[in-house]
Amino acid sequence: MLRLHQKLCGRTVIFTRMYSSKESMEVKLDPLKRLCKIMMSCPKLGLDTELDQSGIRVSPQMVEDVLKRFENAGMLAYRFFEWAEKQHNYEHSTKAYHFMIESLAKIRQYQMMWDLVNKMKTKGMLNIETFCIIMRKYARAQKVEEAVYTFNIMNKFDVPPNLAAFNGLLSALSKSKNVGKAQEIFDSKKNEFNPDSKTYSILIEGWGRAPNLPKAREIYREMIEVGCNPDIVTYGIMVDILCKAGRVDEAVEIVKEMDFSGCKPTSFIYSVLVHTYGLENRIEDAIDTFLEMEKNGVEADVAVYNSLISAFCKVNKFQNAYRVLNDMQLKGVDPNARTCNIILSGLIGRGETDDAFKVFRRMLKICDPDADTYTMMIKMFCERKEMNMARKVWKYMKRKQFVPSMHTFSALINGMCDDSDAPGACVLMEEMIEKGMRPGRMTFEKLRKLLLKEEREDVLEFLQEKINLMVREPLSD
């Protein structure tokens, strides 16, 4: 059985004690964990056989959970998606299709994405959200015309565009730095869709990101003139863009205007003010704003605490940051990966890497790291020339069945290249490609130079061929 497993997975497996006996038992008993372990340990070619032999009967919820967990591993996720579809008494949910569409769009497998859309059409499963996802993904890839085209052909798929779809298109364009195009479409179609406060808020936020504060103010005034009153979201956006423009005192006036109109400021608005004061090194104002929020009966959420922690880290008052961390836990607010990343980034930036590692180990007990956390830690150890520690973080991440992002792969591959570990870098590069991720230009170039130096043109050619089998898009970091 062991040899069969090795043969199916196409590699020599070196077994290490990655799990305690308790963890091993949990994996055996939990079908979801078993699925994830198979997905993590076996490449695409042997995956179907491994899944078949597992005997696991999948449910819609289980498939959704797997697809969500493997959202960064497009082609691997797709193989699982195809396998699940063939299982007895199982049918994909709309949510599963949406997860898969997002994963394929991330790796620019657009034809496969549209094939799924056509499948959904035959099953009568398409809805407005399907097209909003596609518009978002196209816009994020700077494929503006494709995003607009998606909106324009909704009728052909028997899903007539409504205000929600209109807002979805404007939001996709605005958030991808194409607010000018969004404004152009708004001006040409606003009589068709009767814009609401959300529509105007999208445009205000887009111009704020541009940044074009005068235009944002103009849309804000137009909104009021046509009788569409700002809501809590609009106010929050105005406060946010004013703060980003360095006009925090003007943002405070907006908050006063809110009080006057009977609209109570939210924890988000307070978090923006606290964060901005932190950026401006106005630590006393940050603390006063936080205390004012508590005085006004607004419960602090993790975002506000993160802003206050960030403010203290900015002025190198890490002991104060740790006190805030303890306070939030005492008040029942759980830290998240962002909390950890703020502190780690501050410590690593100051060169206090030993303290950063202590914080990382502490945070593992109270929250789950994200891709940024793992990337930061791996990069830190690589820069310290502690490759064994970098590999340990990588193994821990895999043990937790966390799928690394392209940036996480790149951090360790770059470190291995600097350490002249060509075999290790190549194994990782191949795994990265197997998961449907194209390596960044700089990362591939670094490995290419190392392989040429070691006269391993054959390996370089092999990796290049594997990349060429993917969608023919230019390498990019």
XYZ file of C-alpha atoms in Angstrom:
477
model
C 0.000 0.000 0.000
C 2.873 2.370 0.835
C 4.552 1.726 -2.517
C 1.243 2.230 -4.312
C 0.804 5.567 -2.586
C 4.329 6.596 -3.551
C 3.799 5.543 -7.147
C 0.499 7.375 -7.449
C 1.943 10.558 -6.047
C 4.881 10.274 -8.427
C 7.597 10.990 -5.910
C 9.655 9.396 -3.158
C 7.977 10.206 0.112
C 10.139 10.873 3.126
C 7.927 10.366 6.130
C 8.428 12.605 9.108
C 6.405 12.822 12.271
C 4.393 15.872 11.241
C 1.369 15.032 13.318
C 0.975 13.983 16.896
C -1.069 10.803 17.416
C -4.007 13.002 18.380
C -3.753 14.995 15.147
C -3.483 11.776 13.119
C -6.650 10.452 14.736
C -8.458 13.722 14.031
C -7.512 13.495 10.372
C -8.781 9.888 10.204
C -12.096 10.806 11.788
C -12.712 14.118 9.989
C -13.550 13.642 6.267
C -12.781 17.295 5.481
C -9.305 17.040 7.021
C -8.706 13.790 5.134
C -9.667 15.438 1.855
C -7.376 18.382 2.534
C -4.503 16.089 3.448
C -4.890 14.195 0.156
C -5.057 17.492 -1.746
C -1.907 18.780 -0.035
C 0.163 15.620 -0.450
C -0.703 14.356 -3.915
C -0.117 16.121 -7.263
C -2.743 16.416 -9.961
C -1.943 13.216 -11.852
C -2.641 10.883 -8.935
C -5.358 12.925 -7.272
C -8.478 11.230 -8.689
C -7.253 7.760 -7.699
C -6.328 8.878 -4.199
C -9.728 10.520 -3.722
C -11.543 7.446 -5.054
C -9.647 5.161 -2.692
C -10.420 7.368 0.310
C -14.048 6.197 0.272
C -15.191 9.655 1.400
C -18.750 10.622 0.451
C -18.817 14.352 -0.195
C -21.591 16.773 0.667
C -22.204 20.251 -0.830
C -20.919 21.885 2.369
C -17.774 19.734 2.374
C -16.990 20.600 -1.253
C -17.541 24.307 -0.573
C -15.162 24.123 2.397
C -12.441 22.421 0.330
C -12.805 24.875 -2.565
C -12.645 27.808 -0.168
C -9.522 26.436 1.499
C -7.834 25.822 -1.865
C -8.893 29.096 -3.476
C -5.261 29.918 -4.311
C -4.646 26.564 -6.022
C -6.770 26.983 -9.134
C -6.037 23.847 -11.191
C -5.721 21.580 -8.159
C -9.075 22.889 -6.929
C -10.541 22.299 -10.398
C -9.447 18.656 -10.419
C -11.185 18.181 -7.071
C -14.246 20.057 -8.387
C -14.432 17.703 -11.395
C -13.955 14.629 -9.219
C -16.694 15.702 -6.765
C -19.145 16.273 -9.624
C -18.908 12.582 -10.608
C -19.769 11.295 -7.120
C -23.002 9.379 -6.568
C -25.989 11.426 -5.334
C -24.028 14.665 -5.387
C -24.628 17.949 -7.259
C -22.592 21.135 -7.030
C -24.208 24.065 -5.248
C -24.277 27.565 -6.732
C -21.751 28.552 -4.066
C -19.353 25.790 -5.187
C -19.573 27.037 -8.780
C -18.866 30.581 -7.577
C -15.808 29.476 -5.595
C -14.506 27.633 -8.652
C -15.164 30.560 -10.997
C -13.170 32.822 -8.683
C -10.279 30.346 -8.472
C -10.078 29.928 -12.247
C -10.263 33.682 -12.810
C -7.363 34.175 -10.387
C -5.112 32.109 -12.647
C -6.692 33.626 -15.784
C -8.291 30.427 -17.009
C -11.132 32.449 -18.514
C -12.318 29.890 -21.074
C -12.733 27.267 -18.342
C -14.514 29.893 -16.255
C -17.060 30.559 -19.030
C -17.507 26.822 -19.541
C -18.708 26.659 -15.934
C -21.037 29.614 -16.550
C -22.594 27.757 -19.485
C -23.013 24.670 -17.295
C -24.763 26.773 -14.668
C -27.059 28.175 -17.376
C -28.185 24.698 -18.464
C -28.988 23.914 -14.819
C -30.796 27.218 -14.222
C -28.308 28.192 -11.481
C -27.074 31.559 -12.753
C -27.801 34.703 -10.760
C -26.651 38.315 -10.462
C -23.794 37.370 -8.118
C -22.288 35.047 -10.764
C -21.790 37.966 -13.138
C -20.660 40.342 -10.382
C -17.869 37.875 -9.501
C -16.740 37.714 -13.141
C -16.851 41.511 -13.513
C -14.780 41.883 -10.349
C -12.165 39.402 -11.514
C -11.863 40.926 -14.994
C -11.556 44.425 -13.551
C -8.917 43.295 -11.060
C -6.908 41.863 -13.981
C -7.316 45.252 -15.733
C -9.489 43.668 -18.424
C -11.915 46.581 -18.418
C -13.620 45.882 -21.740
C -14.232 42.266 -20.720
C -15.827 43.434 -17.454
C -18.180 45.781 -19.331
C -18.905 43.058 -21.923
C -19.896 40.675 -19.107
C -22.459 43.202 -17.908
C -23.776 43.770 -21.428
C -24.357 40.073 -22.214
C -26.238 39.189 -19.033
C -29.533 39.220 -20.970
C -28.211 36.485 -23.264
C -27.887 34.254 -20.222
C -31.471 35.048 -19.143
C -30.275 37.122 -16.177
C -31.473 40.697 -16.844
C -29.143 43.290 -15.247
C -30.668 45.225 -12.365
C -29.431 47.940 -9.998
C -27.387 45.378 -8.016
C -25.571 44.327 -11.216
C -25.091 47.978 -12.210
C -23.596 48.702 -8.800
C -21.472 45.563 -9.127
C -19.968 46.773 -12.398
C -19.302 50.284 -11.061
C -17.736 48.816 -7.911
C -15.512 46.425 -9.877
C -14.233 49.246 -12.086
C -13.820 51.756 -9.256
C -11.878 49.367 -7.035
C -9.523 48.480 -9.902
C -8.542 52.135 -10.456
C -10.862 52.600 -13.435
C -13.250 55.031 -11.792
C -13.182 57.252 -14.905
C -14.756 54.409 -16.889
C -17.204 53.770 -14.047
C -18.234 57.446 -14.086
C -18.686 57.329 -17.870
C -20.997 54.286 -17.590
C -22.876 55.847 -14.680
C -23.514 59.045 -16.654
C -24.760 57.104 -19.679
C -26.994 54.623 -17.830
C -28.142 56.321 -14.605
C -31.580 57.007 -16.057
C -32.055 53.266 -16.624
C -31.264 52.074 -13.109
C -32.394 54.785 -10.624
C -29.151 55.038 -8.573
C -29.327 54.668 -4.782
C -26.984 55.695 -1.959
C -24.835 52.614 -2.643
C -24.315 53.701 -6.269
C -23.134 57.154 -5.252
C -21.016 55.762 -2.435
C -19.195 53.496 -4.910
C -18.286 56.466 -7.113
C -17.296 58.664 -4.161
C -15.014 55.906 -2.888
C -13.573 55.374 -6.384
C -12.684 59.036 -6.833
C -11.269 59.063 -3.323
C -8.958 56.187 -4.268
C -7.945 57.916 -7.537
C -7.158 60.180 -5.604
C -9.367 63.025 -6.766
C -10.896 64.664 -3.713
C -12.624 67.529 -5.649
C -14.442 64.982 -7.847
C -15.426 62.924 -4.796
C -16.875 66.064 -3.211
C -18.716 66.853 -6.470
C -20.418 63.421 -6.512
C -21.255 63.811 -2.805
C -22.965 67.133 -3.545
C -24.792 65.669 -6.567
C -26.063 62.848 -4.383
C -27.622 65.302 -1.928
C -28.991 67.518 -4.731
C -30.934 64.649 -6.336
C -32.498 63.858 -2.954
C -30.464 60.758 -2.134
C -29.451 61.134 1.515
C -26.032 59.890 2.651
C -26.216 56.768 4.798
C -23.741 55.393 7.323
C -21.705 53.800 4.502
C -21.444 57.088 2.592
C -20.331 58.941 5.711
C -17.757 56.240 6.417
C -16.361 56.539 2.891
C -16.137 60.329 3.127
C -14.290 60.082 6.457
C -11.958 57.466 4.971
C -11.030 59.402 1.815
C -10.579 62.662 3.721
C -8.244 60.898 6.147
C -6.305 59.317 3.289
C -5.981 62.798 1.745
C -4.424 64.014 5.008
C -7.509 66.036 5.976
C -8.307 64.331 9.244
C -9.625 67.537 10.834
C -12.121 67.885 7.970
C -13.073 64.233 8.526
C -13.825 65.050 12.161
C -16.237 67.741 10.910
C -18.056 65.052 8.893
C -18.391 63.018 12.097
C -19.920 66.067 13.802
C -22.294 66.442 10.844
C -23.311 62.824 11.370
C -24.129 63.478 15.019
C -26.230 66.478 13.969
C -28.222 64.376 11.479
C -28.784 61.632 14.048
C -26.447 59.132 12.372
C -24.229 57.524 15.005
C -20.561 56.971 14.006
C -19.579 53.315 13.674
C -16.539 51.457 14.934
C -15.226 51.549 11.325
C -15.254 55.358 11.306
C -13.450 55.474 14.656
C -10.903 52.925 13.397
C -10.148 55.139 10.372
C -9.613 58.183 12.596
C -7.401 56.245 15.028
C -5.392 54.777 12.140
C -4.878 58.190 10.533
C -3.764 59.795 13.778
C -1.300 56.927 14.106
C 0.104 57.551 10.621
C 0.550 61.217 11.519
C 2.273 60.317 14.805
C -0.567 62.036 16.690
C -0.653 59.279 19.261
C -2.499 61.322 21.904
C -5.285 62.106 19.427
C -5.474 58.409 18.548
C -5.894 57.471 22.212
C -8.434 60.276 22.822
C -10.503 59.130 19.821
C -10.476 55.556 21.069
C -11.607 56.670 24.537
C -14.293 58.929 23.010
C -15.632 55.941 21.077
C -15.951 53.914 24.288
C -17.549 56.897 26.037
C -20.167 57.115 23.247
C -21.111 53.488 23.802
C -19.631 52.149 20.567
C -18.064 48.751 21.172
C -14.530 48.419 19.889
C -14.098 45.660 17.314
C -10.887 44.063 16.111
C -10.413 46.747 13.406
C -10.323 49.575 15.971
C -7.930 47.669 18.199
C -5.733 46.959 15.179
C -5.665 50.662 14.359
C -4.599 51.537 17.913
C -1.956 48.792 17.925
C -0.695 50.094 14.566
C -0.501 53.625 15.980
C 1.679 52.436 18.883
C 3.890 50.342 16.574
C 4.366 53.356 14.310
C 5.974 55.300 17.181
C 7.875 52.201 18.394
C 5.837 51.837 21.599
C 5.539 48.074 21.421
C 4.883 47.622 25.129
C 1.771 49.778 24.722
C 0.784 47.669 21.711
C 1.070 44.512 23.832
C -1.099 46.123 26.529
C -3.786 46.864 23.924
C -3.508 43.253 22.750
C -4.077 42.009 26.302
C -6.957 44.470 26.806
C -8.794 43.335 23.702
C -8.534 39.692 24.779
C -9.830 40.548 28.265
C -12.834 42.227 26.633
C -13.563 39.179 24.506
C -12.319 40.563 21.181
C -10.245 37.946 19.401
C -7.103 39.122 17.584
C -6.920 38.188 13.902
C -4.117 37.643 11.407
C -4.055 41.380 10.715
C -3.306 42.042 14.408
C -0.350 39.697 14.222
C 0.888 41.115 10.910
C 0.891 44.707 12.180
C 3.125 43.829 15.126
C 5.348 41.504 13.079
C 5.842 44.108 10.362
C 6.788 46.746 12.934
C 9.278 44.496 14.713
C 10.864 43.157 11.509
C 11.148 46.712 10.197
C 13.171 47.619 13.284
C 15.349 44.538 12.924
C 13.949 42.995 16.115
C 13.541 39.605 14.513
C 13.894 37.556 17.700
C 10.952 39.424 19.213
C 9.038 38.973 15.946
C 9.451 35.203 16.201
C 8.240 35.265 19.831
C 5.135 37.205 18.763
C 4.559 34.771 15.901
C 4.670 31.777 18.266
C 2.348 33.515 20.719
C -0.147 34.426 17.998
C -0.294 30.830 16.751
C -2.116 29.998 19.989
C -4.817 32.645 19.588
C -5.444 33.119 15.843
C -4.795 31.547 12.458
C -2.016 33.145 10.392
C -2.779 34.204 6.821
C -0.598 34.158 3.695
C 0.987 37.508 4.651
C 1.982 36.156 8.075
C 3.711 33.094 6.666
C 5.332 35.114 3.874
C 6.743 37.643 6.355
C 8.178 34.953 8.624
C 9.685 32.898 5.807
C 11.198 35.995 4.210
C 12.579 37.115 7.586
C 14.358 33.808 8.215
C 15.664 33.702 4.641
C 17.145 37.175 5.074
C 18.725 36.025 8.348
C 20.244 33.079 6.445
C 18.358 30.718 8.767
C 17.004 28.433 6.058
C 16.196 25.624 8.491
C 13.812 27.944 10.340
C 12.276 29.134 7.069
C 11.637 25.502 6.124
C 10.147 24.787 9.561
C 7.641 27.618 9.129
C 6.821 26.218 5.677
C 6.291 22.701 7.094
C 4.117 24.054 9.891
C 2.005 25.920 7.326
C 1.557 22.743 5.256
C 0.740 20.734 8.377
C -2.065 23.192 9.060
C -3.272 22.494 5.502
C -2.870 26.137 4.564
C -2.361 26.615 0.815
C 0.507 29.092 0.299
C 0.007 32.060 -1.986
C 2.250 32.903 -4.933
C 4.119 35.399 -2.728
C 4.713 32.772 -0.023
C 6.143 30.353 -2.592
C 8.300 33.135 -4.022
C 9.697 34.102 -0.599
C 11.034 30.586 0.062
C 12.174 29.973 -3.530
C 14.128 33.257 -3.479
C 15.682 32.291 -0.148
C 16.693 28.876 -1.463
C 18.221 30.456 -4.563
C 20.263 32.813 -2.378
C 21.334 29.739 -0.407
C 22.312 27.971 -3.678
C 19.758 25.235 -2.955
C 18.743 24.581 -6.563
C 17.065 21.188 -5.929
C 14.867 22.596 -3.151
C 13.950 25.668 -5.188
C 13.051 23.512 -8.206
C 10.817 21.206 -6.152
C 8.947 24.233 -4.810
C 8.728 25.829 -8.248
C 7.222 22.626 -9.661
C 4.722 22.425 -6.782
C 3.769 26.048 -7.365
C 3.119 25.392 -11.061
C 1.201 22.185 -10.200
C -1.159 24.323 -8.120
C -1.828 26.552 -11.125
C 0.276 29.519 -9.964
C 2.607 31.212 -12.420
C 5.925 32.198 -10.840
C 6.782 35.889 -10.817
C 9.288 37.151 -13.349
C 11.960 38.067 -10.779
C 11.637 34.756 -8.928
C 11.928 32.683 -12.098
C 14.873 34.772 -13.301
C 16.718 34.182 -10.028
C 16.226 30.422 -10.314
C 17.149 30.496 -13.995
C 20.523 32.128 -13.223
C 21.234 29.557 -10.500
C 20.431 26.628 -12.800
C 22.585 28.051 -15.600
C 25.433 28.560 -13.136
C 25.152 24.901 -12.107
C 24.859 23.851 -15.782
C 21.388 22.373 -15.300
C 19.835 23.578 -18.554
C 17.806 20.336 -18.680
C 15.973 21.204 -15.449
C 15.441 24.777 -16.609
C 13.925 23.522 -19.857
C 11.639 21.141 -17.935
C 10.313 23.959 -15.715
C 9.854 26.280 -18.684
C 7.828 23.612 -20.517
C 5.569 23.192 -17.472
C 4.975 26.946 -17.371
C 4.248 27.010 -21.113
C 1.480 24.462 -20.587
C -0.350 27.022 -18.447
C -2.321 29.947 -19.864
C -0.022 31.962 -22.106
C 0.124 35.152 -20.088
C 3.349 37.124 -19.455
C 5.201 36.458 -16.198
C 4.516 39.156 -13.650
C 5.345 39.875 -10.027
